[in-house]
Short mmCIF file of C-alpha atoms and ligand atoms in Angstrom, two decimals:
data_model
loop_
_atom_site.label_atom_id
_atom_site.label_comp_id
_atom_site.label_asym_id
_atom_site.label_seq_id
_atom_site.Cartn_x
_atom_site.Cartn_y
_atom_site.Cartn_z
CA MET X 1 0.00 0.00 0.00
CA ILE X 2 1.24 3.49 -0.73
CA SER X 3 1.69 5.49 2.45
CA VAL X 4 0.87 9.17 2.72
CA ILE X 5 1.64 11.56 5.57
CA VAL X 6 -0.44 14.74 5.77
CA ILE X 7 0.95 17.55 7.92
CA GLY X 8 -1.97 19.41 9.48
CA ALA X 9 -5.66 18.67 10.01
CA GLY X 10 -7.07 21.90 8.57
CA LEU X 11 -10.02 21.46 6.22
CA GLY X 12 -7.58 21.15 3.29
CA GLY X 13 -5.62 18.37 5.01
CA ILE X 14 -8.75 16.50 6.10
CA ALA X 15 -10.32 16.64 2.62
CA ALA X 16 -7.13 15.60 0.81
CA ALA X 17 -6.61 12.75 3.29
CA ALA X 18 -10.20 11.52 2.85
CA ARG X 19 -10.02 11.64 -0.95
CA LEU X 20 -6.73 9.72 -0.97
CA ALA X 21 -7.98 7.11 1.50
CA ARG X 22 -10.98 6.52 -0.74
CA GLU X 23 -8.57 5.95 -3.63
CA GLY X 24 -6.81 3.24 -1.61
CA TYR X 25 -3.83 5.11 -0.11
CA GLN X 26 -2.84 4.54 3.51
CA VAL X 27 -3.09 7.99 5.09
CA THR X 28 -1.93 9.37 8.44
CA VAL X 29 -2.52 12.99 9.45
CA PHE X 30 -0.26 14.62 12.05
CA GLU X 31 -1.75 17.69 13.70
CA LYS X 32 0.08 19.89 16.19
CA ASN X 33 -3.07 20.85 18.11
CA ASP X 34 -5.58 18.72 20.00
CA ILE X 35 -8.50 19.13 17.59
CA PRO X 36 -8.92 19.10 13.80
CA GLY X 37 -10.02 22.15 11.78
CA GLY X 38 -7.03 24.50 12.04
CA ARG X 39 -8.23 28.08 12.04
CA ALA X 40 -11.80 26.81 11.64
CA ALA X 41 -11.99 25.89 15.34
CA VAL X 42 -14.62 26.10 18.05
CA ILE X 43 -14.91 27.56 21.57
CA GLN X 44 -17.43 26.02 23.97
CA ARG X 45 -17.76 27.71 27.33
CA ASP X 46 -20.50 28.06 29.98
CA GLY X 47 -23.32 27.19 27.60
CA PHE X 48 -22.00 29.39 24.77
CA ARG X 49 -20.63 28.10 21.48
CA PHE X 50 -18.55 30.09 18.99
CA ASP X 51 -17.11 29.20 15.62
CA THR X 52 -13.70 30.84 15.94
CA GLY X 53 -12.94 31.43 12.26
CA PRO X 54 -15.31 30.86 9.33
CA THR X 55 -18.96 31.72 9.91
CA LEU X 56 -20.20 32.03 6.31
CA PHE X 57 -21.01 28.81 4.47
CA LEU X 58 -20.80 29.85 0.80
CA MET X 59 -20.77 27.96 -2.51
CA PRO X 60 -22.69 24.90 -1.22
CA GLU X 61 -22.22 23.06 -4.53
CA VAL X 62 -18.48 22.81 -3.85
CA PHE X 63 -19.12 21.15 -0.47
CA GLU X 64 -21.64 18.88 -2.17
CA GLU X 65 -19.05 17.81 -4.74
CA THR X 66 -16.62 16.84 -1.97
CA PHE X 67 -19.28 14.77 -0.22
CA ARG X 68 -20.05 13.02 -3.52
CA ALA X 69 -16.37 12.34 -4.20
CA LEU X 70 -16.21 10.65 -0.79
CA GLY X 71 -19.24 8.50 -1.56
CA GLU X 72 -21.53 10.50 0.72
CA ARG X 73 -24.47 12.89 0.45
CA MET X 74 -24.31 16.32 2.01
CA ASP X 75 -27.96 16.31 3.06
CA GLN X 76 -27.35 13.16 5.12
CA HIS X 77 -24.66 14.93 7.14
CA LEU X 78 -25.43 18.64 7.25
CA GLU X 79 -28.71 20.35 8.02
CA LEU X 80 -28.33 23.61 6.13
CA GLN X 81 -30.43 26.69 6.75
CA ARG X 82 -30.39 29.51 4.21
CA LEU X 83 -30.00 32.94 5.80
CA ASP X 84 -32.01 35.66 4.16
CA PRO X 85 -31.28 38.53 4.63
CA THR X 86 -27.73 37.29 4.36
CA TYR X 87 -26.51 40.14 6.54
CA ARG X 88 -27.22 43.67 7.64
CA VAL X 89 -24.76 46.36 6.60
CA HIS X 90 -24.62 49.30 9.02
CA PHE X 91 -23.33 52.64 7.78
CA HIS X 92 -21.77 55.31 9.98
CA ASP X 93 -24.74 57.65 9.46
CA GLY X 94 -27.10 55.19 11.16
CA ALA X 95 -28.66 53.87 7.93
CA HIS X 96 -28.56 50.18 7.19
CA LEU X 97 -29.01 47.86 4.22
CA ASP X 98 -30.31 44.29 4.52
CA LEU X 99 -28.86 42.24 1.69
CA THR X 100 -31.57 39.87 0.60
CA SER X 101 -32.48 37.72 -2.37
CA ASN X 102 -35.94 39.37 -2.23
CA LEU X 103 -35.54 41.71 -5.19
CA VAL X 104 -38.55 43.88 -4.30
CA GLU X 105 -37.01 44.64 -0.91
CA MET X 106 -33.64 45.24 -2.54
CA ARG X 107 -35.21 47.66 -5.01
CA GLU X 108 -36.92 49.63 -2.27
CA GLN X 109 -33.81 49.85 -0.12
CA LEU X 110 -31.35 50.63 -2.92
CA ASP X 111 -33.43 53.19 -4.79
CA ALA X 112 -34.08 54.98 -1.48
CA MET X 113 -30.31 55.33 -1.03
CA GLU X 114 -29.45 56.25 -4.62
CA ALA X 115 -32.00 56.70 -7.42
CA GLY X 116 -31.47 54.09 -10.14
CA SER X 117 -29.06 52.00 -8.07
CA PHE X 118 -31.28 48.90 -8.20
CA ASN X 119 -30.79 48.82 -11.95
CA ALA X 120 -27.03 49.14 -11.42
CA TYR X 121 -27.22 46.36 -8.84
CA LEU X 122 -28.83 43.97 -11.35
CA ARG X 123 -26.09 44.71 -13.87
CA PHE X 124 -23.47 44.27 -11.15
CA LEU X 125 -24.93 40.87 -10.24
CA ALA X 126 -24.97 39.82 -13.89
CA GLU X 127 -21.29 40.66 -14.10
CA GLY X 128 -20.67 38.72 -10.86
CA TYR X 129 -22.46 35.74 -12.41
CA ARG X 130 -20.14 35.84 -15.44
CA HIS X 131 -17.09 36.22 -13.23
CA TYR X 132 -18.16 33.38 -10.96
CA HIS X 133 -18.73 30.79 -13.67
CA LEU X 134 -15.81 31.79 -15.86
CA SER X 135 -13.28 31.90 -13.07
CA LEU X 136 -14.46 28.65 -11.52
CA GLU X 137 -14.35 26.83 -14.83
CA LYS X 138 -11.19 28.37 -16.28
CA PHE X 139 -8.98 29.31 -13.31
CA VAL X 140 -10.08 28.33 -9.83
CA GLY X 141 -11.28 24.79 -10.47
CA LYS X 142 -8.32 23.48 -12.50
CA ASN X 143 -4.64 22.71 -12.22
CA PHE X 144 -2.08 24.55 -14.30
CA TYR X 145 0.87 22.41 -15.23
CA SER X 146 2.71 25.09 -17.21
CA ILE X 147 2.83 28.85 -17.63
CA PHE X 148 1.69 28.40 -21.24
CA GLU X 149 -1.47 26.74 -20.07
CA PHE X 150 -2.20 29.70 -17.77
CA PHE X 151 -1.36 32.41 -20.30
CA SER X 152 -2.75 30.41 -23.22
CA PRO X 153 -4.23 32.28 -26.19
CA SER X 154 -7.71 31.21 -25.10
CA ASN X 155 -7.15 32.46 -21.54
CA LEU X 156 -5.85 35.92 -22.44
CA PRO X 157 -9.24 37.38 -23.45
CA LEU X 158 -10.63 35.91 -20.23
CA MET X 159 -8.32 38.11 -18.16
CA PHE X 160 -10.17 41.09 -19.65
CA GLN X 161 -13.59 39.52 -19.37
CA LEU X 162 -12.86 38.79 -15.72
CA LYS X 163 -11.54 42.34 -15.17
CA ALA X 164 -8.44 40.77 -13.64
CA LEU X 165 -6.48 43.99 -14.02
CA VAL X 166 -9.24 46.32 -12.80
CA LYS X 167 -9.47 46.98 -9.06
CA HIS X 168 -12.66 45.89 -7.35
CA ALA X 169 -13.22 49.28 -5.67
CA SER X 170 -12.96 51.27 -8.91
CA ASN X 171 -15.22 48.76 -10.65
CA THR X 172 -17.87 49.14 -7.93
CA ALA X 173 -17.63 52.93 -8.32
CA ARG X 174 -18.63 52.50 -11.99
CA TYR X 175 -21.94 51.03 -10.84
CA PHE X 176 -22.75 53.07 -7.73
CA ARG X 177 -22.20 56.77 -6.94
CA ASP X 178 -23.18 56.64 -3.27
CA PRO X 179 -20.01 55.82 -1.28
CA ARG X 180 -22.13 53.73 1.09
CA LEU X 181 -23.15 51.43 -1.76
CA GLN X 182 -19.62 51.35 -3.15
CA ALA X 183 -18.53 50.12 0.27
CA ALA X 184 -21.46 47.71 0.70
CA PHE X 185 -20.57 45.96 -2.57
CA SER X 186 -16.82 45.83 -2.15
CA PHE X 187 -16.06 45.05 1.51
CA GLN X 188 -16.64 41.31 0.83
CA ASN X 189 -13.01 41.15 -0.28
CA MET X 190 -12.25 41.12 3.40
CA TYR X 191 -13.59 37.55 3.50
CA LEU X 192 -10.41 36.75 1.66
CA GLY X 193 -8.35 39.18 3.73
CA LEU X 194 -7.94 41.52 0.75
CA SER X 195 -8.35 45.23 0.20
CA PRO X 196 -10.98 46.11 -2.44
CA TYR X 197 -8.49 48.75 -3.60
CA GLU X 198 -6.03 45.97 -4.52
CA ALA X 199 -8.25 42.97 -5.27
CA PRO X 200 -9.20 42.34 -8.89
CA ALA X 201 -12.76 43.24 -9.93
CA THR X 202 -13.16 39.51 -10.64
CA PHE X 203 -14.25 39.27 -7.02
CA SER X 204 -17.66 40.75 -7.78
CA LEU X 205 -18.31 37.00 -8.01
CA LEU X 206 -18.54 37.08 -4.22
CA GLN X 207 -21.61 39.32 -4.17
CA TYR X 208 -23.17 37.18 -6.85
CA THR X 209 -22.66 33.89 -5.07
CA GLU X 210 -23.89 35.29 -1.74
CA LEU X 211 -27.13 36.54 -3.21
CA ALA X 212 -27.76 33.82 -5.78
CA ASP X 213 -26.30 30.64 -4.25
CA GLY X 214 -26.98 31.92 -0.75
CA VAL X 215 -25.28 32.21 2.61
CA TRP X 216 -26.01 29.12 4.65
CA PHE X 217 -25.71 28.01 8.24
CA PRO X 218 -25.13 24.36 9.07
CA LYS X 219 -26.96 23.24 12.22
CA GLY X 220 -24.30 23.06 14.91
CA GLY X 221 -22.31 25.80 13.17
CA LEU X 222 -19.36 25.78 10.83
CA TYR X 223 -17.38 23.50 13.09
CA ARG X 224 -19.94 20.81 12.31
CA VAL X 225 -18.45 20.78 8.79
CA ILE X 226 -15.03 19.97 10.24
CA GLU X 227 -16.43 17.27 12.54
CA THR X 228 -18.34 15.74 9.63
CA PHE X 229 -15.44 15.57 7.19
CA THR X 230 -13.11 14.28 9.94
CA ALA X 231 -15.58 11.48 10.76
CA ILE X 232 -15.93 10.59 7.07
CA ALA X 233 -12.13 10.53 6.68
CA GLU X 234 -11.81 8.27 9.72
CA GLY X 235 -14.49 6.00 8.27
CA LEU X 236 -12.41 5.73 5.11
CA GLY X 237 -9.41 4.61 7.18
CA VAL X 238 -7.49 7.87 7.73
CA GLN X 239 -5.60 7.88 11.00
CA PHE X 240 -5.45 11.22 12.82
CA VAL X 241 -2.67 11.82 15.34
CA TYR X 242 -3.18 14.96 17.46
CA ASN X 243 -0.76 16.95 19.63
CA GLU X 244 2.09 15.86 17.35
CA PRO X 245 3.81 18.85 15.75
CA VAL X 246 5.98 17.98 12.77
CA LYS X 247 9.51 19.34 13.08
CA SER X 248 10.81 18.70 9.57
CA ILE X 249 10.11 17.13 6.21
CA ASP X 250 13.03 14.80 5.61
CA ILE X 251 14.61 14.94 2.17
CA GLU X 252 16.68 12.05 0.85
CA GLY X 253 17.88 11.45 -2.68
CA GLY X 254 16.00 14.47 -4.07
CA LYS X 255 12.63 13.47 -2.64
CA ALA X 256 10.62 13.54 0.57
CA ALA X 257 11.51 10.44 2.58
CA GLY X 258 9.10 11.23 5.43
CA ILE X 259 8.89 13.48 8.47
CA THR X 260 10.44 13.96 11.87
CA LEU X 261 8.17 14.86 14.76
CA GLU X 262 8.99 17.37 17.49
CA SER X 263 8.70 14.41 19.86
CA GLY X 264 11.68 12.82 18.13
CA ALA X 265 10.36 9.96 15.96
CA SER X 266 11.12 9.85 12.23
CA LEU X 267 8.51 8.28 9.97
CA LYS X 268 8.81 7.18 6.36
CA ALA X 269 6.18 7.79 3.68
CA ASP X 270 5.83 7.43 -0.08
CA LEU X 271 4.09 10.81 -0.32
CA VAL X 272 4.04 13.83 1.97
CA ILE X 273 1.31 16.49 1.77
CA ALA X 274 1.79 19.71 3.71
CA ASN X 275 -1.46 21.36 4.77
CA ALA X 276 0.33 23.66 7.23
CA ASP X 277 0.61 27.19 5.81
CA LEU X 278 2.87 26.99 2.74
CA PRO X 279 5.24 29.92 3.56
CA TYR X 280 5.73 28.43 7.05
CA VAL X 281 6.48 25.00 5.54
CA TYR X 282 9.22 26.42 3.33
CA ALA X 283 10.63 28.47 6.23
CA GLU X 284 10.49 25.90 9.02
CA LEU X 285 10.04 22.35 7.74
CA LEU X 286 12.15 22.22 4.57
CA PRO X 287 15.90 22.59 4.03
CA GLU X 288 16.95 26.18 3.41
CA ASP X 289 17.19 26.96 -0.32
CA GLY X 290 16.20 30.63 -0.54
CA SER X 291 12.51 29.92 -1.29
CA ALA X 292 11.33 30.97 2.17
CA GLN X 293 12.89 34.43 1.79
CA LYS X 294 11.23 34.86 -1.61
CA LEU X 295 7.87 33.80 -0.20
CA ALA X 296 8.22 36.19 2.74
CA LYS X 297 8.39 39.06 0.23
CA LYS X 298 5.07 38.14 -1.34
CA LYS X 299 1.85 39.89 -0.43
CA PHE X 300 -0.03 38.48 2.54
CA THR X 301 -3.66 38.90 3.52
CA SER X 302 -4.69 40.83 6.60
CA SER X 303 -4.91 39.47 10.09
CA ALA X 304 -7.82 39.94 12.49
CA LEU X 305 -8.48 40.83 16.10
CA MET X 306 -11.18 38.41 17.19
CA PHE X 307 -13.36 38.73 20.29
CA TYR X 308 -15.70 36.04 21.62
CA TRP X 309 -18.07 37.45 24.21
CA GLY X 310 -20.42 35.59 26.51
CA ILE X 311 -22.98 38.25 27.44
CA GLN X 312 -25.65 38.16 30.09
CA GLY X 313 -29.13 39.45 29.28
CA PRO X 314 -31.49 39.50 26.33
CA LYS X 315 -30.47 39.09 22.70
CA SER X 316 -30.65 42.42 20.90
CA ALA X 317 -33.21 42.48 18.08
CA GLU X 318 -30.96 44.98 16.27
CA LEU X 319 -28.46 42.28 15.42
CA LEU X 320 -29.04 39.64 12.75
CA HIS X 321 -26.96 36.49 12.48
CA HIS X 322 -24.37 38.36 10.32
CA ASN X 323 -23.76 42.10 10.74
CA VAL X 324 -21.23 44.33 9.05
CA PHE X 325 -20.32 47.82 10.25
CA LEU X 326 -18.63 49.99 7.64
CA ALA X 327 -16.38 53.00 8.18
CA ASP X 328 -17.90 55.00 5.32
CA ASP X 329 -16.06 58.29 5.16
CA GLN X 330 -12.80 56.65 6.24
CA TYR X 331 -13.40 53.50 4.19
CA LYS X 332 -10.43 53.79 1.83
CA LYS X 333 -8.15 55.02 4.58
CA SER X 334 -9.07 52.03 6.73
CA PHE X 335 -7.67 49.68 4.06
CA ASP X 336 -4.48 51.74 3.80
CA ASN X 337 -4.13 51.42 7.58
CA ILE X 338 -4.51 47.64 7.36
CA PHE X 339 -2.49 46.84 4.25
CA LYS X 340 0.12 49.63 4.11
CA ASP X 341 0.58 50.69 7.74
CA LEU X 342 -0.08 47.13 9.03
CA THR X 343 -2.15 48.40 11.92
CA LEU X 344 -5.67 48.88 13.24
CA PRO X 345 -7.59 51.50 11.24
CA ALA X 346 -8.38 54.73 13.06
CA VAL X 347 -12.04 54.03 12.18
CA PRO X 348 -12.30 50.27 11.70
CA SER X 349 -14.96 48.43 9.75
CA PHE X 350 -15.89 45.25 11.56
CA TYR X 351 -18.17 42.19 11.57
CA ILE X 352 -20.40 40.79 14.31
CA ASN X 353 -21.57 37.19 14.32
CA ALA X 354 -24.62 36.43 16.47
CA PRO X 355 -25.38 32.76 15.64
CA SER X 356 -28.02 32.30 18.35
CA ARG X 357 -30.36 34.22 15.99
CA SER X 358 -30.43 31.05 13.83
CA GLU X 359 -29.70 28.41 16.43
CA PRO X 360 -30.75 29.33 19.98
CA ALA X 361 -28.54 26.57 21.43
CA PHE X 362 -25.47 28.73 20.67
CA ALA X 363 -26.19 30.77 23.83
CA PRO X 364 -28.07 30.21 27.10
CA THR X 365 -31.70 31.49 27.10
CA ASP X 366 -30.77 34.55 29.18
CA GLY X 367 -27.56 35.33 27.30
CA ASP X 368 -26.06 36.21 23.97
CA GLY X 369 -22.84 35.03 22.35
CA LEU X 370 -21.22 37.58 20.04
CA MET X 371 -18.12 37.21 17.96
CA ALA X 372 -16.47 40.42 16.70
CA LEU X 373 -13.97 40.32 13.84
CA VAL X 374 -11.92 43.48 13.42
CA PRO X 375 -9.54 43.33 10.42
CA VAL X 376 -6.02 44.49 11.18
CA GLY X 377 -2.62 44.39 9.50
CA HIS X 378 -0.53 41.22 9.69
CA ILE X 379 2.54 41.05 11.92
CA ASN X 380 5.21 43.58 11.01
CA GLU X 381 8.40 41.62 11.55
CA GLU X 382 10.70 44.68 11.33
CA ASN X 383 8.66 46.89 13.58
CA PRO X 384 6.40 44.76 15.82
CA GLN X 385 3.02 46.24 16.73
CA ASP X 386 1.74 46.65 20.29
CA TRP X 387 -1.09 44.15 19.93
CA GLU X 388 -2.38 44.56 23.46
CA ALA X 389 -2.93 48.29 22.93
CA LEU X 390 -4.53 47.71 19.51
CA GLU X 391 -6.78 45.02 20.93
CA ASN X 392 -7.97 47.36 23.69
CA LYS X 393 -8.64 50.08 21.12
CA ALA X 394 -10.56 47.69 18.88
CA ARG X 395 -12.67 46.38 21.76
CA ASP X 396 -13.57 49.91 22.92
CA PHE X 397 -14.49 50.92 19.37
CA VAL X 398 -16.79 47.94 18.82
CA VAL X 399 -18.44 48.19 22.24
CA ASP X 400 -19.10 51.93 21.71
CA ARG X 401 -20.49 51.34 18.22
CA LEU X 402 -22.83 48.62 19.52
CA LYS X 403 -24.02 51.06 22.20
CA THR X 404 -25.35 53.32 19.45
CA LEU X 405 -27.47 50.38 18.26
CA GLY X 406 -29.11 50.21 21.65
CA LEU X 407 -27.16 47.28 23.08
CA GLY X 408 -26.20 49.30 26.17
CA ASP X 409 -22.78 48.83 27.75
CA ILE X 410 -22.02 45.21 26.95
CA ASN X 411 -18.82 45.48 29.04
CA SER X 412 -20.95 45.54 32.17
CA ARG X 413 -22.84 42.41 31.05
CA MET X 414 -19.81 40.47 29.81
CA LEU X 415 -19.51 37.10 31.50
CA PHE X 416 -16.25 36.28 29.74
CA GLU X 417 -14.13 37.23 26.78
CA GLU X 418 -11.80 35.11 24.69
CA THR X 419 -9.56 36.64 22.03
CA ILE X 420 -7.53 35.55 19.04
CA GLY X 421 -5.06 37.89 17.35
CA PRO X 422 -2.13 37.88 14.92
CA ASN X 423 0.21 36.27 17.46
CA THR X 424 -2.31 33.48 18.09
CA TYR X 425 -2.60 32.81 14.35
CA LYS X 426 1.17 32.58 14.18
CA GLN X 427 1.74 30.50 17.29
CA ARG X 428 -1.32 28.24 17.39
CA TRP X 429 -1.66 27.46 13.69
CA ASN X 430 1.79 28.44 12.33
CA LEU X 431 0.31 31.02 9.95
CA ALA X 432 3.16 33.06 8.47
CA LYS X 433 3.12 36.68 9.71
CA GLY X 434 -0.08 35.86 11.63
CA SER X 435 -1.89 36.47 8.38
CA ALA X 436 -5.36 35.02 8.99
CA PHE X 437 -6.15 34.05 5.38
CA GLY X 438 -2.68 33.16 4.00
CA LEU X 439 -1.02 34.47 0.87
CA SER X 440 -2.87 37.27 -0.91
CA HIS X 441 -4.78 36.90 -4.19
CA ASN X 442 -3.52 39.79 -6.27
CA PHE X 443 -3.02 39.13 -9.96
CA LEU X 444 0.59 38.01 -9.48
CA GLN X 445 -0.38 35.47 -6.84
CA VAL X 446 -3.19 33.50 -8.48
CA GLY X 447 -3.37 30.54 -10.87
CA TYR X 448 0.00 29.41 -12.15
CA LEU X 449 1.59 32.43 -10.47
CA ARG X 450 0.59 31.18 -7.00
CA PRO X 451 2.96 28.73 -5.28
CA HIS X 452 2.20 25.35 -6.81
CA ASN X 453 0.55 22.43 -5.08
CA ARG X 454 3.59 20.29 -5.82
CA HIS X 455 7.13 21.13 -4.75
CA PRO X 456 9.17 22.22 -7.79
CA ARG X 457 12.08 19.85 -6.98
CA PHE X 458 10.83 17.14 -4.61
CA PRO X 459 8.32 15.26 -6.77
CA ASN X 460 6.49 13.41 -4.00
CA LEU X 461 5.91 16.50 -1.82
CA TYR X 462 2.54 18.21 -2.30
CA PHE X 463 0.75 21.15 -0.70
CA VAL X 464 -2.90 21.79 0.07
CA GLY X 465 -4.66 24.72 1.72
CA ALA X 466 -5.26 28.44 1.78
CA SER X 467 -1.80 29.62 0.66
CA THR X 468 -1.75 27.21 -2.28
CA HIS X 469 -3.74 27.12 -5.52
CA PRO X 470 -6.57 28.12 -5.82
CA GLY X 471 -6.61 30.00 -2.49
CA THR X 472 -8.38 30.79 0.75
CA GLY X 473 -11.93 30.19 2.07
CA LEU X 474 -13.49 26.86 3.02
CA PRO X 475 -14.93 25.96 -0.41
CA ILE X 476 -11.76 27.09 -2.15
CA VAL X 477 -9.66 24.97 0.19
CA LEU X 478 -11.91 22.00 -0.66
CA LEU X 479 -11.09 22.71 -4.30
CA SER X 480 -7.41 22.84 -3.37
CA ALA X 481 -7.72 19.32 -1.92
CA LYS X 482 -9.48 18.13 -5.07
CA LEU X 483 -6.79 19.66 -7.32
CA THR X 484 -3.90 18.32 -5.24
CA VAL X 485 -5.36 14.81 -5.32
CA GLU X 486 -5.95 15.14 -9.07
CA ARG X 487 -2.26 16.04 -9.47
CA ILE X 488 -1.23 13.03 -7.41
CA ALA X 489 -3.45 10.78 -9.56
CA LYS X 490 -1.79 12.17 -12.67
CA GLU X 491 1.83 12.36 -11.50
CA GLY X 492 2.24 10.28 -8.36
CA PRO X 493 2.47 6.60 -7.49
CA LYS X 494 -0.81 4.67 -7.90
CA PRO X 495 -2.18 2.55 -5.05
C1 FAD B 1 -11.28 34.90 11.20
C2 FAD B 1 -11.51 34.08 9.95
C3 FAD B 1 -12.74 34.12 9.32
C4 FAD B 1 -12.95 33.36 8.17
N1 FAD B 1 -14.19 33.37 7.61
C5 FAD B 1 -14.47 32.52 6.61
C6 FAD B 1 -15.81 32.33 6.19
O1 FAD B 1 -16.74 32.95 6.73
N2 FAD B 1 -16.05 31.45 5.17
C7 FAD B 1 -15.04 30.74 4.59
O2 FAD B 1 -15.32 29.95 3.68
N3 FAD B 1 -13.75 30.88 4.98
C8 FAD B 1 -13.44 31.74 5.99
N4 FAD B 1 -12.16 31.84 6.46
C9 FAD B 1 -11.07 31.16 5.75
C10 FAD B 1 -10.95 29.68 6.12
O3 FAD B 1 -11.05 29.52 7.50
C11 FAD B 1 -9.59 29.15 5.66
O4 FAD B 1 -9.36 29.47 4.31
C12 FAD B 1 -9.49 27.63 5.83
O5 FAD B 1 -9.97 27.22 7.09
C13 FAD B 1 -8.04 27.24 5.65
O6 FAD B 1 -7.89 25.85 5.81
P1 FAD B 1 -6.47 25.17 5.58
O7 FAD B 1 -6.69 23.71 5.57
O8 FAD B 1 -5.79 25.78 4.43
O9 FAD B 1 -5.52 25.64 6.79
P2 FAD B 1 -5.52 25.64 8.37
O10 FAD B 1 -6.88 25.81 8.92
O11 FAD B 1 -4.52 26.66 8.74
O12 FAD B 1 -4.97 24.21 8.77
C14 FAD B 1 -3.61 23.88 8.79
C15 FAD B 1 -3.34 22.96 9.96
O13 FAD B 1 -1.96 22.63 10.00
C16 FAD B 1 -1.57 22.53 11.37
N5 FAD B 1 -0.13 22.65 11.46
C17 FAD B 1 0.63 23.75 11.23
N6 FAD B 1 1.93 23.47 11.42
C18 FAD B 1 2.00 22.17 11.78
C19 FAD B 1 3.07 21.30 12.12
N7 FAD B 1 4.35 21.70 12.12
N8 FAD B 1 2.79 20.02 12.46
C20 FAD B 1 1.50 19.57 12.46
N9 FAD B 1 0.45 20.36 12.16
C21 FAD B 1 0.70 21.65 11.82
C22 FAD B 1 -2.32 23.67 12.00
O14 FAD B 1 -2.40 23.51 13.41
C23 FAD B 1 -3.68 23.57 11.32
O15 FAD B 1 -4.55 22.71 12.02
C24 FAD B 1 -11.91 32.58 7.62
C25 FAD B 1 -10.66 32.55 8.25
C26 FAD B 1 -10.46 33.28 9.41
C27 FAD B 1 -9.13 33.20 10.11
#
């Protein structure tokens, strides 16, 4: 039997392991932490439950495809609830917009904010539809084995059709004049840890997929997805070993011979797949060859200051399950603060997750569990930030903003707080620079130009996950697992 070692039990590692086990490989996953899921983790405390990372279940058909590939059916494992409105966007002037698939409600809300903007919205969605299907079919959902395949004559016109060289923010401004609407239809780049002023306009696909394919909530939360895929992988014979950090990938005779664990043991394998963050793998697990330094110079996504609050008292009716607060007049500046100054914006935009609106069991009857996500720059290695001070500033800002919604002083009702920040991302999950979403997705870091899912010199060493092709986000990482396993089927040893 052909043996495979997977380093890391993030969603990418779990999905790749499960697919390979189904193909007949003998797969062992080594995970440094005590639970699977990587940055998609869970906190359970005093009757409250929080998904620590992902909270938006998007692109359900990609999850469905993975279930099918594993011989399972999604509806037998996940009870999905569609959220509509998907989320409420709060503007600094007190106005809000509920994004909904109900077009009559959208028309009323949009035209009240800017005459004629509903018409623009429909055109914007139509463009998002084109971007979504073209990029999935031609770029995101396939492997590129050579630069000529990526820049092929048939692909070049697509770069224009996909507006790959146009910035998302300037594209949105072509559709909407009101800065609030420009912000409401561009901030979604932050799901990928990107600035809309740098991300390609291709990402209008995000607004399309949210509204058309829907934003879903699996009963039990997003961590249920991790538990489900882990159980399926185990059922297919994958062995998971927790609390076992890998110290190195051992290279012998120009290929990966296996791994050495921090605990001392060396293990042999025919194939090694690294799901740990790719820049970290080059820097810490592989022999020094200059690649790590090159990767460190690439663009990284933002980090995030995360707060998980157990709050006593009633659940505010002002909050939906997903809520976004935008820094309108300082919107552009806030992205400069994050991506250029690598800090907390003076006026941050932020996101609040209140899952007990969809599933009451996420908080006790007389309490509310809120997660706040405040985007912030990644770790500045030359000039380290004072994270404690920035965290305090972010907390005060969010608590004050929620006061204006009528939530009162939640500090006085806070039963507990847990936090995750850039240093946690770096230390707990080995994410390079504490960047929460991995390598960025600017034009020079996508497709064939992104680090490949196979090592350029060690033929039996593969990569899967957010910093590999095609990129970050749960469904995209599932695609990464699919593409890596497809590569192995094409190039690697057969079971
Ligand atoms: C705050 C936040 C919000 C997000 N929101 C969404 C969302 O709403 N929707 C969405 O689709 N996506 C979202 N994402 C993105 C999504 O979570 C990621 O893209 C995805 O989880 C990445 O999975 P992965 O398998 O690539 O990596 P990871 O989750 O990083 O897994 C890698 C694993 O490798 C392990 N590891 C590292 N080093 C070693 C070692 N030396 N030895 C052994 N194990 C090791 C780590 O502990 C980890 O478990 C969000 C991410 C964050 C941080």
